């Protein structure tokens, strides 16, 4: 409210200054000789007016300037009448042209402003859409696991002789998955806000083993088996553990969903290695591999060849890996299908 009042009072001050300038020009134009074309200074008033005041005020000022220029011509007592007439004509045309061009410019500026606002709005919507889809994508796995464990727990309880210890184990799994879902939400939020990952020193093989165990029910459901080929004596990793698990989980899911070559049991493999001062994780499958088109668009947001796919899994993987100081790429798969590899920094002395 206070700023609206300030804008109104600034507007009034500018308008008053313009009116004073117009009056001063009129007086100077009238008292000077016809040969002195003081009225041309009205164009400067018009330029200022188009910059600071509204369209109607500009039109009113332009009209006033033209009328006063003509009046001044009539009232000017001295000089060559012909020169006065020419100067007056030039001034009137100049005032009209300046006002017209100034208003046109103002309109164009308004359009640019509006277009910019529209673009910002669209960009915000796109970000919001991506954020929503990313959250849905990342929490759908823990949610599915929660539903599975809840179903199992219920079955253990409704038996003629309820197996409470089994039901309790299912409840524990539900709690773990719910915690994981909320951790994932936190990570997606961080990613969307461009915040640094919550890095810590951790055992990469333990994190990978954990996520393989969590993915095993999904693997079983899709008729796949996950082999782990984890190098011994790896140095500790320095990254966001939950995010690294999200990447492995997304890559495993893609492997399970990859078009199969034959009907036999699908095979997936997760490998960990130390290469120089980096750690590498590879997720391979024995599917059909990547088509040329897929290879080109893998990391494009919303690019998918699956009926129910978001096309976000790999986009999220790349965002996570890069936020953690790594890179993600594809290699020839030891199992014949696709193989995604990413690297991570090892924990140094200062971490
Ligand atoms: N292991 C793979 N084998 C073959 N094609 C793959 C593999 N991984 C990814 N692709 C191709 O890359 C596309 C993009 O994968 P991405 O994980 O980003 O999205 P999506 O799996 O389609 O959907 P979602 O967002 O649910 O993960 C897939 O639709 C698929 O065509
Ligand atoms: Mg995917």
PDB file of C-alpha atoms and ligand atoms in Angstrom, residues 137 250 253-254 257 306 312-314, ligand 2:
ATOM      1  CA  UNK A 137       8.871 -41.498  -9.864  1.00  0.00           C
ATOM      2  CA  UNK A 250      16.610 -46.644 -11.110  1.00  0.00           C
ATOM      3  CA  UNK A 253      14.555 -51.000 -12.686  1.00  0.00           C
ATOM      4  CA  UNK A 254      15.438 -50.016 -16.258  1.00  0.00           C
ATOM      5  CA  UNK A 257      12.032 -53.297 -17.797  1.00  0.00           C
ATOM      6  CA  UNK A 306       7.520 -47.350 -22.257  1.00  0.00           C
ATOM      7  CA  UNK A 312      12.653 -39.414 -15.870  1.00  0.00           C
ATOM      8  CA  UNK A 313      14.687 -42.268 -14.375  1.00  0.00           C
ATOM      9  CA  UNK A 314      17.897 -41.512 -16.246  1.00  0.00           C
TER      10      UNK A 314
HETATM   11 MG1  LIG B   2      13.418 -45.783 -15.967  1.00  0.00          MG
END
